[in-house]
PDB file of C-alpha atoms in Angstrom:
ATOM      1  CA  UNK A   1      -0.975  13.409  13.926  1.00 74.00           C
ATOM      2  CA  UNK A   2       0.359  12.615  10.482  1.00 76.00           C
ATOM      3  CA  UNK A   3      -2.165  13.126   7.751  1.00 85.00           C
ATOM      4  CA  UNK A   4      -2.076  12.406   4.039  1.00 91.00           C
ATOM      5  CA  UNK A   5      -4.768  13.840   1.819  1.00 92.00           C
ATOM      6  CA  UNK A   6      -5.669  12.676  -1.623  1.00 94.00           C
ATOM      7  CA  UNK A   7      -8.743  13.862  -3.442  1.00 85.00           C
ATOM      8  CA  UNK A   8     -11.420  11.353  -2.556  1.00 78.00           C
ATOM      9  CA  UNK A   9     -13.515  12.358  -5.527  1.00 85.00           C
ATOM     10  CA  UNK A  10     -12.883  10.497  -8.729  1.00 91.00           C
ATOM     11  CA  UNK A  11     -11.011  12.318 -11.453  1.00 94.00           C
ATOM     12  CA  UNK A  12     -12.535  11.960 -14.911  1.00 96.00           C
ATOM     13  CA  UNK A  13     -10.386  12.945 -17.851  1.00 96.00           C
ATOM     14  CA  UNK A  14     -10.571  12.668 -21.585  1.00 97.00           C
ATOM     15  CA  UNK A  15      -8.237  10.263 -23.327  1.00 97.00           C
ATOM     16  CA  UNK A  16      -5.087  11.967 -24.537  1.00 97.00           C
ATOM     17  CA  UNK A  17      -5.141  14.667 -21.868  1.00 97.00           C
ATOM     18  CA  UNK A  18      -2.782  14.962 -18.927  1.00 97.00           C
ATOM     19  CA  UNK A  19      -4.123  13.693 -15.638  1.00 97.00           C
ATOM     20  CA  UNK A  20      -2.825  15.384 -12.496  1.00 97.00           C
ATOM     21  CA  UNK A  21      -3.352  13.857  -9.068  1.00 97.00           C
ATOM     22  CA  UNK A  22      -2.485  15.573  -5.805  1.00 97.00           C
ATOM     23  CA  UNK A  23      -1.082  14.284  -2.544  1.00 96.00           C
ATOM     24  CA  UNK A  24      -0.870  16.694   0.379  1.00 96.00           C
ATOM     25  CA  UNK A  25       0.490  15.911   3.794  1.00 94.00           C
ATOM     26  CA  UNK A  26       0.701  17.516   7.214  1.00 90.00           C
ATOM     27  CA  UNK A  27       2.654  16.887  10.409  1.00 84.00           C
ATOM     28  CA  UNK A  28       5.161  14.814   8.486  1.00 81.00           C
ATOM     29  CA  UNK A  29       8.691  15.231   7.189  1.00 82.00           C
ATOM     30  CA  UNK A  30       9.033  12.306   4.813  1.00 86.00           C
ATOM     31  CA  UNK A  31      12.343  11.118   3.481  1.00 85.00           C
ATOM     32  CA  UNK A  32      10.643   9.901   0.324  1.00 89.00           C
ATOM     33  CA  UNK A  33       7.298   9.628  -1.364  1.00 92.00           C
ATOM     34  CA  UNK A  34       5.965   6.805  -3.498  1.00 93.00           C
ATOM     35  CA  UNK A  35       3.098   6.416  -5.908  1.00 96.00           C
ATOM     36  CA  UNK A  36       1.266   3.158  -6.413  1.00 97.00           C
ATOM     37  CA  UNK A  37      -1.439   2.038  -8.798  1.00 98.00           C
ATOM     38  CA  UNK A  38      -4.261  -0.171  -7.586  1.00 97.00           C
ATOM     39  CA  UNK A  39      -6.792  -1.905  -9.802  1.00 96.00           C
ATOM     40  CA  UNK A  40     -10.087  -3.170  -8.354  1.00 91.00           C
ATOM     41  CA  UNK A  41      -9.598  -6.322  -6.296  1.00 88.00           C
ATOM     42  CA  UNK A  42      -5.830  -6.239  -6.730  1.00 92.00           C
ATOM     43  CA  UNK A  43      -2.880  -5.236  -4.621  1.00 95.00           C
ATOM     44  CA  UNK A  44      -1.127  -1.916  -5.138  1.00 96.00           C
ATOM     45  CA  UNK A  45       1.693  -1.870  -7.675  1.00 97.00           C
ATOM     46  CA  UNK A  46       4.672   0.429  -7.208  1.00 95.00           C
ATOM     47  CA  UNK A  47       5.145   3.114  -9.861  1.00 97.00           C
ATOM     48  CA  UNK A  48       7.610   5.770  -8.781  1.00 95.00           C
ATOM     49  CA  UNK A  49       9.726   6.874  -5.868  1.00 93.00           C
ATOM     50  CA  UNK A  50      10.917  10.420  -5.269  1.00 93.00           C
ATOM     51  CA  UNK A  51      13.228  11.397  -2.444  1.00 90.00           C
ATOM     52  CA  UNK A  52      13.093  14.566  -0.365  1.00 89.00           C
ATOM     53  CA  UNK A  53      16.062  16.113  -2.142  1.00 91.00           C
ATOM     54  CA  UNK A  54      14.553  15.534  -5.598  1.00 93.00           C
ATOM     55  CA  UNK A  55      12.149  17.927  -7.241  1.00 90.00           C
ATOM     56  CA  UNK A  56      10.963  15.786 -10.102  1.00 96.00           C
ATOM     57  CA  UNK A  57      11.064  12.211 -11.376  1.00 96.00           C
ATOM     58  CA  UNK A  58       9.934  10.807 -14.698  1.00 97.00           C
ATOM     59  CA  UNK A  59       9.180   7.359 -16.004  1.00 95.00           C
ATOM     60  CA  UNK A  60       7.771   7.022 -19.474  1.00 96.00           C
ATOM     61  CA  UNK A  61       4.436   8.930 -19.405  1.00 97.00           C
ATOM     62  CA  UNK A  62       4.568   9.439 -15.649  1.00 98.00           C
ATOM     63  CA  UNK A  63       5.977  12.432 -13.824  1.00 98.00           C
ATOM     64  CA  UNK A  64       6.093  13.087 -10.107  1.00 98.00           C
ATOM     65  CA  UNK A  65       6.989  16.312  -8.356  1.00 97.00           C
ATOM     66  CA  UNK A  66       7.750  16.736  -4.676  1.00 95.00           C
ATOM     67  CA  UNK A  67       7.583  20.091  -2.940  1.00 93.00           C
ATOM     68  CA  UNK A  68       8.605  19.763   0.690  1.00 90.00           C
ATOM     69  CA  UNK A  69       7.830  23.430   1.315  1.00 92.00           C
ATOM     70  CA  UNK A  70       4.259  23.098   0.139  1.00 93.00           C
ATOM     71  CA  UNK A  71       4.123  19.553   1.565  1.00 93.00           C
ATOM     72  CA  UNK A  72       2.713  18.343  -1.685  1.00 95.00           C
ATOM     73  CA  UNK A  73       3.361  15.865  -4.472  1.00 96.00           C
ATOM     74  CA  UNK A  74       1.799  16.001  -7.908  1.00 97.00           C
ATOM     75  CA  UNK A  75       1.481  12.908 -10.064  1.00 97.00           C
ATOM     76  CA  UNK A  76       1.028  13.450 -13.788  1.00 98.00           C
ATOM     77  CA  UNK A  77       0.076  10.992 -16.498  1.00 98.00           C
ATOM     78  CA  UNK A  78       0.566  12.481 -19.935  1.00 98.00           C
ATOM     79  CA  UNK A  79      -1.318  11.282 -23.015  1.00 98.00           C
ATOM     80  CA  UNK A  80      -3.680   9.385 -20.742  1.00 97.00           C
ATOM     81  CA  UNK A  81      -5.274   6.164 -21.961  1.00 97.00           C
ATOM     82  CA  UNK A  82      -8.330   4.220 -20.790  1.00 97.00           C
ATOM     83  CA  UNK A  83      -5.896   1.567 -19.495  1.00 98.00           C
ATOM     84  CA  UNK A  84      -4.620   4.161 -17.024  1.00 98.00           C
ATOM     85  CA  UNK A  85      -7.973   4.048 -15.240  1.00 98.00           C
ATOM     86  CA  UNK A  86      -7.281   2.883 -11.689  1.00 97.00           C
ATOM     87  CA  UNK A  87      -6.900   4.175  -8.159  1.00 96.00           C
ATOM     88  CA  UNK A  88      -3.588   5.863  -7.422  1.00 97.00           C
ATOM     89  CA  UNK A  89      -2.148   5.860  -3.920  1.00 96.00           C
ATOM     90  CA  UNK A  90       0.581   8.032  -2.549  1.00 95.00           C
ATOM     91  CA  UNK A  91       2.698   6.812   0.328  1.00 93.00           C
ATOM     92  CA  UNK A  92       5.152   8.683   2.496  1.00 90.00           C
ATOM     93  CA  UNK A  93       8.107   7.026   4.118  1.00 86.00           C
ATOM     94  CA  UNK A  94      11.008   7.569   6.443  1.00 79.00           C
ATOM     95  CA  UNK A  95      14.301   5.745   6.708  1.00 71.00           C
ATOM     96  CA  UNK A  96      15.418   3.926   9.797  1.00 65.00           C
ATOM     97  CA  UNK A  97      13.520   1.725  12.180  1.00 59.00           C
ATOM     98  CA  UNK A  98      10.967  -0.257  10.280  1.00 60.00           C
ATOM     99  CA  UNK A  99      10.900   2.251   7.469  1.00 62.00           C
ATOM    100  CA  UNK A 100       7.392   3.312   8.292  1.00 72.00           C
ATOM    101  CA  UNK A 101       5.350   3.966   5.202  1.00 83.00           C
ATOM    102  CA  UNK A 102       2.016   5.731   5.518  1.00 87.00           C
ATOM    103  CA  UNK A 103      -0.482   5.415   2.688  1.00 91.00           C
ATOM    104  CA  UNK A 104      -3.068   7.866   1.486  1.00 93.00           C
ATOM    105  CA  UNK A 105      -6.598   6.735   0.676  1.00 93.00           C
ATOM    106  CA  UNK A 106      -6.109   7.080  -3.059  1.00 95.00           C
ATOM    107  CA  UNK A 107      -7.731   8.913  -5.938  1.00 96.00           C
ATOM    108  CA  UNK A 108      -9.699   7.054  -8.573  1.00 96.00           C
ATOM    109  CA  UNK A 109      -8.849   8.072 -12.116  1.00 97.00           C
ATOM    110  CA  UNK A 110     -11.214   7.363 -14.974  1.00 97.00           C
ATOM    111  CA  UNK A 111      -9.927   8.022 -18.494  1.00 97.00           C
ATOM    112  CA  UNK A 112     -12.812   8.420 -20.891  1.00 97.00           C
ATOM    113  CA  UNK A 113     -12.283   7.266 -24.489  1.00 95.00           C
TER     114      UNK A 113
ATOM    115  CA  UNK B   1       3.328 -17.234 -10.680  1.00 65.00           C
ATOM    116  CA  UNK B   2       2.879 -14.180  -8.505  1.00 75.00           C
ATOM    117  CA  UNK B   3       5.824 -13.026  -6.412  1.00 93.00           C
ATOM    118  CA  UNK B   4       3.577 -12.618  -3.360  1.00 97.00           C
ATOM    119  CA  UNK B   5       0.749 -15.115  -2.998  1.00 97.00           C
ATOM    120  CA  UNK B   6      -2.105 -14.861  -0.546  1.00 98.00           C
ATOM    121  CA  UNK B   7      -4.582 -17.570   0.346  1.00 97.00           C
ATOM    122  CA  UNK B   8      -7.495 -17.645   0.446  1.00 97.00           C
ATOM    123  CA  UNK B   9      -8.556 -14.900  -1.959  1.00 96.00           C
ATOM    124  CA  UNK B  10     -12.020 -14.683  -0.467  1.00 97.00           C
ATOM    125  CA  UNK B  11     -13.393 -15.909   2.817  1.00 97.00           C
ATOM    126  CA  UNK B  12     -16.648 -15.586   4.671  1.00 97.00           C
ATOM    127  CA  UNK B  13     -16.551 -16.561   8.319  1.00 96.00           C
ATOM    128  CA  UNK B  14     -18.776 -16.297  11.351  1.00 97.00           C
ATOM    129  CA  UNK B  15     -18.275 -14.098  14.369  1.00 98.00           C
ATOM    130  CA  UNK B  16     -16.103 -15.789  16.967  1.00 97.00           C
ATOM    131  CA  UNK B  17     -14.346 -18.142  14.588  1.00 97.00           C
ATOM    132  CA  UNK B  18     -10.584 -18.331  14.298  1.00 96.00           C
ATOM    133  CA  UNK B  19      -9.256 -17.746  10.850  1.00 97.00           C
ATOM    134  CA  UNK B  20      -5.798 -17.726   9.306  1.00 98.00           C
ATOM    135  CA  UNK B  21      -4.695 -15.843   6.216  1.00 98.00           C
ATOM    136  CA  UNK B  22      -1.526 -17.058   4.596  1.00 98.00           C
ATOM    137  CA  UNK B  23       1.133 -15.287   2.598  1.00 98.00           C
ATOM    138  CA  UNK B  24       4.119 -16.686   0.778  1.00 98.00           C
ATOM    139  CA  UNK B  25       6.713 -14.889  -1.324  1.00 97.00           C
ATOM    140  CA  UNK B  26       9.350 -15.818  -3.848  1.00 96.00           C
ATOM    141  CA  UNK B  27      11.122 -12.440  -3.783  1.00 93.00           C
ATOM    142  CA  UNK B  28      13.655 -13.586  -1.201  1.00 92.00           C
ATOM    143  CA  UNK B  29      12.872 -10.509   0.879  1.00 92.00           C
ATOM    144  CA  UNK B  30      13.425 -10.385   4.601  1.00 90.00           C
ATOM    145  CA  UNK B  31      10.696  -7.877   5.394  1.00 91.00           C
ATOM    146  CA  UNK B  32       7.061  -8.859   5.313  1.00 94.00           C
ATOM    147  CA  UNK B  33       3.965  -6.864   6.249  1.00 94.00           C
ATOM    148  CA  UNK B  34       0.253  -7.321   6.771  1.00 97.00           C
ATOM    149  CA  UNK B  35      -2.111  -4.452   5.958  1.00 97.00           C
ATOM    150  CA  UNK B  36      -5.845  -4.058   5.917  1.00 97.00           C
ATOM    151  CA  UNK B  37      -7.663  -1.735   3.559  1.00 96.00           C
ATOM    152  CA  UNK B  38     -11.018  -0.192   4.292  1.00 93.00           C
ATOM    153  CA  UNK B  39     -12.929   2.291   2.145  1.00 86.00           C
ATOM    154  CA  UNK B  40     -11.950   5.831   3.068  1.00 82.00           C
ATOM    155  CA  UNK B  41      -9.208   4.711   5.449  1.00 85.00           C
ATOM    156  CA  UNK B  42      -6.498   3.542   3.141  1.00 85.00           C
ATOM    157  CA  UNK B  43      -3.951   0.879   3.961  1.00 92.00           C
ATOM    158  CA  UNK B  44      -3.197   0.413   7.640  1.00 94.00           C
ATOM    159  CA  UNK B  45      -0.354  -1.652   9.013  1.00 93.00           C
ATOM    160  CA  UNK B  46      -1.291  -4.572  11.257  1.00 96.00           C
ATOM    161  CA  UNK B  47       2.020  -6.379  11.819  1.00 96.00           C
ATOM    162  CA  UNK B  48       5.439  -6.481  10.267  1.00 93.00           C
ATOM    163  CA  UNK B  49       8.443  -8.783  10.435  1.00 93.00           C
ATOM    164  CA  UNK B  50      12.069  -8.117   9.566  1.00 89.00           C
ATOM    165  CA  UNK B  51      13.090 -11.762   9.751  1.00 88.00           C
ATOM    166  CA  UNK B  52      11.901 -15.052  11.172  1.00 91.00           C
ATOM    167  CA  UNK B  53      12.758 -14.065  14.724  1.00 92.00           C
ATOM    168  CA  UNK B  54      11.505 -10.498  14.523  1.00 92.00           C
ATOM    169  CA  UNK B  55       7.781  -9.718  14.815  1.00 95.00           C
ATOM    170  CA  UNK B  56       6.422  -6.237  15.488  1.00 93.00           C
ATOM    171  CA  UNK B  57       3.015  -4.683  16.009  1.00 94.00           C
ATOM    172  CA  UNK B  58       1.779  -2.083  13.596  1.00 92.00           C
ATOM    173  CA  UNK B  59      -0.888   0.573  14.022  1.00 89.00           C
ATOM    174  CA  UNK B  60      -3.872  -1.739  14.477  1.00 94.00           C
ATOM    175  CA  UNK B  61      -2.668  -5.064  15.881  1.00 96.00           C
ATOM    176  CA  UNK B  62      -5.440  -5.626  18.447  1.00 96.00           C
ATOM    177  CA  UNK B  63      -7.421  -8.743  17.608  1.00 96.00           C
ATOM    178  CA  UNK B  64      -4.723 -10.100  15.300  1.00 98.00           C
ATOM    179  CA  UNK B  65      -1.662 -12.291  15.651  1.00 97.00           C
ATOM    180  CA  UNK B  66       1.002 -13.381  13.199  1.00 97.00           C
ATOM    181  CA  UNK B  67       3.480 -16.152  12.633  1.00 97.00           C
ATOM    182  CA  UNK B  68       6.624 -16.033  10.503  1.00 97.00           C
ATOM    183  CA  UNK B  69       7.167 -19.682   9.731  1.00 93.00           C
ATOM    184  CA  UNK B  70      10.040 -19.106   7.332  1.00 95.00           C
ATOM    185  CA  UNK B  71      11.603 -16.258   5.411  1.00 94.00           C
ATOM    186  CA  UNK B  72       9.033 -16.845   2.687  1.00 96.00           C
ATOM    187  CA  UNK B  73       5.924 -17.338   4.828  1.00 97.00           C
ATOM    188  CA  UNK B  74       4.009 -14.916   7.026  1.00 98.00           C
ATOM    189  CA  UNK B  75       0.538 -15.770   8.338  1.00 98.00           C
ATOM    190  CA  UNK B  76      -2.079 -13.535   9.898  1.00 98.00           C
ATOM    191  CA  UNK B  77      -4.605 -14.934  12.353  1.00 98.00           C
ATOM    192  CA  UNK B  78      -7.823 -13.528  13.679  1.00 97.00           C
ATOM    193  CA  UNK B  79      -8.252 -15.331  16.975  1.00 92.00           C
ATOM    194  CA  UNK B  80     -11.950 -14.556  17.333  1.00 96.00           C
ATOM    195  CA  UNK B  81     -13.281 -12.792  14.280  1.00 97.00           C
ATOM    196  CA  UNK B  82     -15.660  -9.860  14.666  1.00 97.00           C
ATOM    197  CA  UNK B  83     -17.675  -8.031  11.988  1.00 97.00           C
ATOM    198  CA  UNK B  84     -15.525  -4.896  12.043  1.00 96.00           C
ATOM    199  CA  UNK B  85     -12.618  -7.016  10.863  1.00 97.00           C
ATOM    200  CA  UNK B  86     -14.398  -7.305   7.540  1.00 97.00           C
ATOM    201  CA  UNK B  87     -11.905  -5.789   5.119  1.00 97.00           C
ATOM    202  CA  UNK B  88      -9.475  -6.392   2.305  1.00 97.00           C
ATOM    203  CA  UNK B  89      -6.189  -7.754   3.659  1.00 98.00           C
ATOM    204  CA  UNK B  90      -2.855  -7.422   1.910  1.00 98.00           C
ATOM    205  CA  UNK B  91       0.476  -9.003   2.501  1.00 97.00           C
ATOM    206  CA  UNK B  92       3.532  -7.123   1.258  1.00 95.00           C
ATOM    207  CA  UNK B  93       7.273  -7.626   1.135  1.00 94.00           C
ATOM    208  CA  UNK B  94      10.236  -5.318   0.908  1.00 90.00           C
ATOM    209  CA  UNK B  95      13.919  -6.021   0.614  1.00 84.00           C
ATOM    210  CA  UNK B  96      16.251  -5.046   3.422  1.00 70.00           C
ATOM    211  CA  UNK B  97      17.564  -1.715   4.551  1.00 63.00           C
ATOM    212  CA  UNK B  98      17.750   0.917   1.873  1.00 59.00           C
ATOM    213  CA  UNK B  99      15.075  -0.512  -0.374  1.00 58.00           C
ATOM    214  CA  UNK B 100      11.679   1.095  -0.217  1.00 75.00           C
ATOM    215  CA  UNK B 101       9.517  -0.467  -2.932  1.00 88.00           C
ATOM    216  CA  UNK B 102       6.777  -2.692  -1.548  1.00 91.00           C
ATOM    217  CA  UNK B 103       5.458  -5.720  -3.420  1.00 94.00           C
ATOM    218  CA  UNK B 104       1.874  -6.597  -2.581  1.00 97.00           C
ATOM    219  CA  UNK B 105      -0.101  -9.779  -2.866  1.00 97.00           C
ATOM    220  CA  UNK B 106      -3.456  -9.811  -4.595  1.00 96.00           C
ATOM    221  CA  UNK B 107      -5.330  -9.523  -1.340  1.00 97.00           C
ATOM    222  CA  UNK B 108      -7.799 -11.526   0.709  1.00 97.00           C
ATOM    223  CA  UNK B 109     -11.341 -10.267   0.950  1.00 97.00           C
ATOM    224  CA  UNK B 110     -12.587 -11.280   4.383  1.00 97.00           C
ATOM    225  CA  UNK B 111     -16.193 -10.995   5.470  1.00 97.00           C
ATOM    226  CA  UNK B 112     -17.164 -11.671   9.072  1.00 97.00           C
ATOM    227  CA  UNK B 113     -20.883 -12.251   9.537  1.00 97.00           C
TER     228      UNK B 113
END
């Protein structure tokens, strides 16, 4: 069955450093991969989309890589700030049909001042 | 005002009661979704709808029903609530074919006692 793995342990990082979160998947050939941010008690908010034929995407301090050979995506936040503290979800999707999107369980990031 | 609004935000109900969660959106999107989120399990799809006349079961539809009253409104009902339906429920919308970003409501925290 399809499986998405995100580190369930919280990631603590010092302010100003680069945070790197990992999303691994098995038994899946996604057409695209998304990253969302979720704050406590709130709904997820879309951050970035990367398609299967793209290696890297950037948006301001965010960078996402997608390695379909390793079946892995890395999500980087450079110059991290305490306001970046949140849970980050990856989601894998396929085109066609109902565009099924499968979410990971998320990794909690804590940026320490 | 939020693009995707869920009501109520919090609800405590008793086992066996019928309860309805409501979702309305101002995005003008055709596609609407209901998810539940449980610790360690991530977001799981309950039902989805492509338009008013199109309703489809997701991964975990047992014990739930939905109604798409209009393009902007999608309600989730628990016909006879049970304790293991205690969870955080999210409504989400997406535009039509080719668009992949999901917009989530702020969630409904449901407790069944």
